XYZ file of C-alpha atoms in Angstrom:
271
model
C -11.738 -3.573 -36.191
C -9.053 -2.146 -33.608
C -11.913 -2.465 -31.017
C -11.823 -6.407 -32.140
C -8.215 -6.868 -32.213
C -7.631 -5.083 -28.553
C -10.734 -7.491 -26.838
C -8.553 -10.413 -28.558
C -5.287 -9.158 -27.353
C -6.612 -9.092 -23.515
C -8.425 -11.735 -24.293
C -4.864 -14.023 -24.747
C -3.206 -11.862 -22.815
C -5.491 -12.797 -19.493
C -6.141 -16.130 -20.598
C -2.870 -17.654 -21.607
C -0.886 -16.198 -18.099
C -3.604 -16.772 -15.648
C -3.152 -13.415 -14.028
C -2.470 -10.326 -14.364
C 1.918 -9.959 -15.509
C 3.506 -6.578 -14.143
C 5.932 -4.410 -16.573
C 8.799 -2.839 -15.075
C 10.619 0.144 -17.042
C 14.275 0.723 -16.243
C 15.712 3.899 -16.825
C 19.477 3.762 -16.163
C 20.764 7.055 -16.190
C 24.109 8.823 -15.365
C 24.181 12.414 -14.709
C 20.775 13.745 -16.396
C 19.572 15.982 -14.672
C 19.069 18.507 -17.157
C 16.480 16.073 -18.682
C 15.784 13.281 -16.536
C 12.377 14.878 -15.095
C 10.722 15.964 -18.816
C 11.821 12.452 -20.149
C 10.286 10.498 -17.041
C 7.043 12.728 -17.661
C 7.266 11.960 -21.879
C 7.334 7.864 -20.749
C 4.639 7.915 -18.076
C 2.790 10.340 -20.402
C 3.024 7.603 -23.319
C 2.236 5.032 -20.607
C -0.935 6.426 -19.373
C -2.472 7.253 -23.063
C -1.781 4.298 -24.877
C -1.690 1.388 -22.605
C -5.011 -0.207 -24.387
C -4.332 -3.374 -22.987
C -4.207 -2.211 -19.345
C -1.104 -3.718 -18.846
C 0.093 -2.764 -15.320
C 3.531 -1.124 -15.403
C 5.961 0.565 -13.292
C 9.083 3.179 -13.781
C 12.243 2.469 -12.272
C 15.153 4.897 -12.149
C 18.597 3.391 -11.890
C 20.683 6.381 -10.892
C 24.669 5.110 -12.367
C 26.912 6.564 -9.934
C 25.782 10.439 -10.947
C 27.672 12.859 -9.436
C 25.226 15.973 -10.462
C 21.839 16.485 -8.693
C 20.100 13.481 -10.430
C 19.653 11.848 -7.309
C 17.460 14.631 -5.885
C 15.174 14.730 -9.409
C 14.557 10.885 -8.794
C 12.916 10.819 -5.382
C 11.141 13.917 -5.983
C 9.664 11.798 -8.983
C 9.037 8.929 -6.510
C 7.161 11.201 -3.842
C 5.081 12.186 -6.720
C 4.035 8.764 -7.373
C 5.503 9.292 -10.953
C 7.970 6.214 -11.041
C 7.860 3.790 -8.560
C 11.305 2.963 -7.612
C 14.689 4.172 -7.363
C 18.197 2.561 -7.256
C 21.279 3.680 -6.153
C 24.262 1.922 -7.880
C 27.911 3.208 -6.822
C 30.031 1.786 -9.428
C 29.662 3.121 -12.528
C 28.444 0.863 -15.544
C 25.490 0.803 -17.263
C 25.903 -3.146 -17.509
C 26.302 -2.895 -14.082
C 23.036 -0.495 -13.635
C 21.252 -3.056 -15.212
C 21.909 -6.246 -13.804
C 21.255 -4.646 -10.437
C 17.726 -3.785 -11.606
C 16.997 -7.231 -12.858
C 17.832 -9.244 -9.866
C 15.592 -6.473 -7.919
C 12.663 -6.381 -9.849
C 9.493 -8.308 -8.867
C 8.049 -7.368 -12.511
C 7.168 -10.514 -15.066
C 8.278 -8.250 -17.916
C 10.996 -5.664 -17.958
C 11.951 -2.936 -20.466
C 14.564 -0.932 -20.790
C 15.418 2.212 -22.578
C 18.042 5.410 -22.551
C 16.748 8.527 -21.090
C 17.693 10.490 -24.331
C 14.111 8.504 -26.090
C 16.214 8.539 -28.919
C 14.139 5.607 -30.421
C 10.576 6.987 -30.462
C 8.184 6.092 -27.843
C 5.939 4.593 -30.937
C 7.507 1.397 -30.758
C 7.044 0.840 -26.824
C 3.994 -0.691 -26.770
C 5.071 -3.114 -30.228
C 7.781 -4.454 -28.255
C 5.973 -4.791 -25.143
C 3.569 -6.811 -27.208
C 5.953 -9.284 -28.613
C 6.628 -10.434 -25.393
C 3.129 -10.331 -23.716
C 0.932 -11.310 -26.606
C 2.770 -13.123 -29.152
C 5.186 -14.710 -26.124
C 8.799 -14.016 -27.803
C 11.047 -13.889 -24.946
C 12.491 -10.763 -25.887
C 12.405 -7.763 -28.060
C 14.485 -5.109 -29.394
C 14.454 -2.221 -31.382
C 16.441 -2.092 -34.462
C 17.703 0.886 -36.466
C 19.640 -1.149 -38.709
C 16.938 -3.022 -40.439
C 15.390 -1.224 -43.964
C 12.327 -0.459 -42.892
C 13.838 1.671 -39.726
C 14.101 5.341 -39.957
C 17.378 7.101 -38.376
C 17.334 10.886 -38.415
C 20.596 12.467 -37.929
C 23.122 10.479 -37.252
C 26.564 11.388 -37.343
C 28.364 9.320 -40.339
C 31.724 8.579 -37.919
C 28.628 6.234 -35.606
C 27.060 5.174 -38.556
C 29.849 3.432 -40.090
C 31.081 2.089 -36.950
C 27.672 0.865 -35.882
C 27.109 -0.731 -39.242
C 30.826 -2.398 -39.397
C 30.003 -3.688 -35.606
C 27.474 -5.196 -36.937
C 28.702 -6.641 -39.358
C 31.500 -8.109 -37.382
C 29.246 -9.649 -35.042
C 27.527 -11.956 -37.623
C 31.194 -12.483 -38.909
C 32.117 -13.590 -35.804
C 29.339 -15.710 -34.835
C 27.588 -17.599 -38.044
C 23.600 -17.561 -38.089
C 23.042 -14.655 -36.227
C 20.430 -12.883 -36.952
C 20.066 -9.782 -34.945
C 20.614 -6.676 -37.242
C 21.359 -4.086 -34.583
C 22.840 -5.540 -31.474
C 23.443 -2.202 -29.758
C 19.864 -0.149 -29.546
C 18.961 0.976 -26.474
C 15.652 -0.198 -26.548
C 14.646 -3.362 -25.487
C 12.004 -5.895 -23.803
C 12.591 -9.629 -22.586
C 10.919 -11.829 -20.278
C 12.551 -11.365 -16.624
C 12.568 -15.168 -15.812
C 14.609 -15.516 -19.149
C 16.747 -12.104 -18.571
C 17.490 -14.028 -14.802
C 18.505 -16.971 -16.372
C 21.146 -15.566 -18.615
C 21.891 -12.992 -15.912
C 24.979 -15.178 -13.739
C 26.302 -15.385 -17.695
C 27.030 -11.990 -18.694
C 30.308 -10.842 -17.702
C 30.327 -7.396 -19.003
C 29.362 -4.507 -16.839
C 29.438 -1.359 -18.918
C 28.391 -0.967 -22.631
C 28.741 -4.502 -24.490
C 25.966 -6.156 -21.514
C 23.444 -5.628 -24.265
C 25.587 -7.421 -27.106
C 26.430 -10.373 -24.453
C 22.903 -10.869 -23.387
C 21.441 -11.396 -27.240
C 24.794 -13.711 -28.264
C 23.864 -15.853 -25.213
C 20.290 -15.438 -26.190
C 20.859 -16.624 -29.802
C 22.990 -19.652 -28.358
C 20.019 -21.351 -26.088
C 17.758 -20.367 -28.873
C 15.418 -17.939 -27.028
C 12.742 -16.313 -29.271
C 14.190 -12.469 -30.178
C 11.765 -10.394 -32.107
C 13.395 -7.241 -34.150
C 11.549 -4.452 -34.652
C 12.351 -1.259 -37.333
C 12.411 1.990 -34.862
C 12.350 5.604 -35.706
C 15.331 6.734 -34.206
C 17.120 10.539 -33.709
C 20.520 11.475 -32.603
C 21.148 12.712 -29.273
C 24.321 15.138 -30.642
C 24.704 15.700 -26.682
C 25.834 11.845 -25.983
C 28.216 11.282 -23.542
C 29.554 8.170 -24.740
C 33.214 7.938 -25.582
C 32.880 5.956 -29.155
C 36.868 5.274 -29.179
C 36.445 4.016 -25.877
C 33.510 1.827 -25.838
C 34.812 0.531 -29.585
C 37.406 -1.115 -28.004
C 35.864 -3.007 -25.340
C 33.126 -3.815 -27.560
C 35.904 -5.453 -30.058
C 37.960 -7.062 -27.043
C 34.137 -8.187 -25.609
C 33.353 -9.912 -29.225
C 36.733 -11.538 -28.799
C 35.934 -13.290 -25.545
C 32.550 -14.030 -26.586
C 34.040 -16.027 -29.413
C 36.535 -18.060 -27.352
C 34.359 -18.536 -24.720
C 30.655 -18.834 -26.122
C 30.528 -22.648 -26.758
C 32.448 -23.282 -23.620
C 29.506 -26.374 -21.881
C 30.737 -24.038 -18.186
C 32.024 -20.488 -17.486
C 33.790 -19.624 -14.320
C 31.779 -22.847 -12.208
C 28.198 -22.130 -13.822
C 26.760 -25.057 -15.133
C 24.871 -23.764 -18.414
C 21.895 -25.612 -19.107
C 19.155 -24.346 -21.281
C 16.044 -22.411 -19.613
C 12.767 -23.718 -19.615
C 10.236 -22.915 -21.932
């Protein structure tokens, strides 16, 4: 039976694209060290063992303005032929991180994910299939729906990622993406490049921005329930990125059914 279903999902997967689509993970990291080699290792590791459909994929590094020996870690792992590129970004952002590694990329598919694999590396190939096989044009991870599993987790980012939530389908009627902010997620790169010029946000809300613009020209978004653990050693300053992520919502809603932003005529991508 799997043997069946994996001959049927090369099968469409050869078939329906014509050739041979290239995967491109983006790891945007700021000041890892500590952990950025043993991660890199855990994701090609997962890579190498359970890629059954032979899709061909790449690691990227996206080194976010680090200022501890990161940089060092990440062409070591190049020389070793264990990622395949690195990028430098000076400003710090991890909006910014990203968008950098989209425009760059030469991959048909990209995927990215935080360094601390706080979502389990189960759910990489699901998502990867979403967009490969069953052609959604992107995919996320969600800890918010019931069938996800979340070890751990502070209550103080619990209720604020649940109200967040919340708000955003308050905000914006019909939504309905249960977890906006996972750092886990796959999408088509011609359909990522096309919303690209759109997103305004260069630090934590990009991913929030990019699936409200997403849900407004109707791409395909496929959810699916992760396993997810706490990092207790995160960086991020909650306070911090709570507020920009309210004042980013705020925008959003002033400005989302605007037919232009800032000169961009907004027309809806191809299929």
């Amino acid at each position: 039976m799997n043997l069946l279903l994996t001959e049927r999902s090369q099968y469409r997967y050869f078939s329906i694209t014509s050739r041979i689509m290239k995967v491109e993970v983006v790891l945007p990291v700021h000041n890892e060290a500590s952990i950025l080699r043993s991660q890199t290792l855990k994701i090609k590791q997962h890579v190498l063992t359970k890629n059954c459909n032979n899709y061909p994929i790449t690691i990227t590094i996206v080194n976010n303005s680090s200022t501890d020996n990161t940089a060092d870690i990440a062409r070591k792992l190049m020389l070793e032929k264990i990622i395949g590129k690195y990028i430098y970004v000076a400003e710090k952002g991890r909006g910014k991180a990203l968008k950098l590694a989209i425009k760059q990329s030469t991959a048909d598919v990209l995927f990215y994910m935080d360094i601390d694999l706080s979502t389990d590396l189960q759910h990489f190939f699901p998502l990867l299939d979403s967009i490969m096989i069953d052609h959604y044009d992107i995919a996320i991870g969600s800890r918010l729906s019931k069938e996800s599993t979340v070890i751990g987790r502070r209550m103080l980012r619990e209720i604020l990622s649940r109200g967040y939530n919340r708000l955003v389908r308050f905000l914006f009627p019909g939504i309905q993406i249960k977890d906006m902010q996972c750092g886990f997620k796959a999408f088509s790169h011609s359909k990522a490049s096309f919303l690209l010029p759109l997103i305004k946000n260069n630090q934590w809300f990009f991913d929030t921005e990019l699936l409200l613009l997403a849900s407004k020209f109707k791409l395909t978004i496929n959810q699916i329930p992760v396993r997810w653990k706490d990092d207790p050693s995160s960086s991020v300053n909650i306070l911090k990125t709570v507020l920009e992520d309210t004042w980013g919502l705020i925008r959003m809603r002033l400005t989302i059914n605007s037919k232009t932003t800032d000169g961009i005529i907004i027309q809806k991508p191809a299929k």
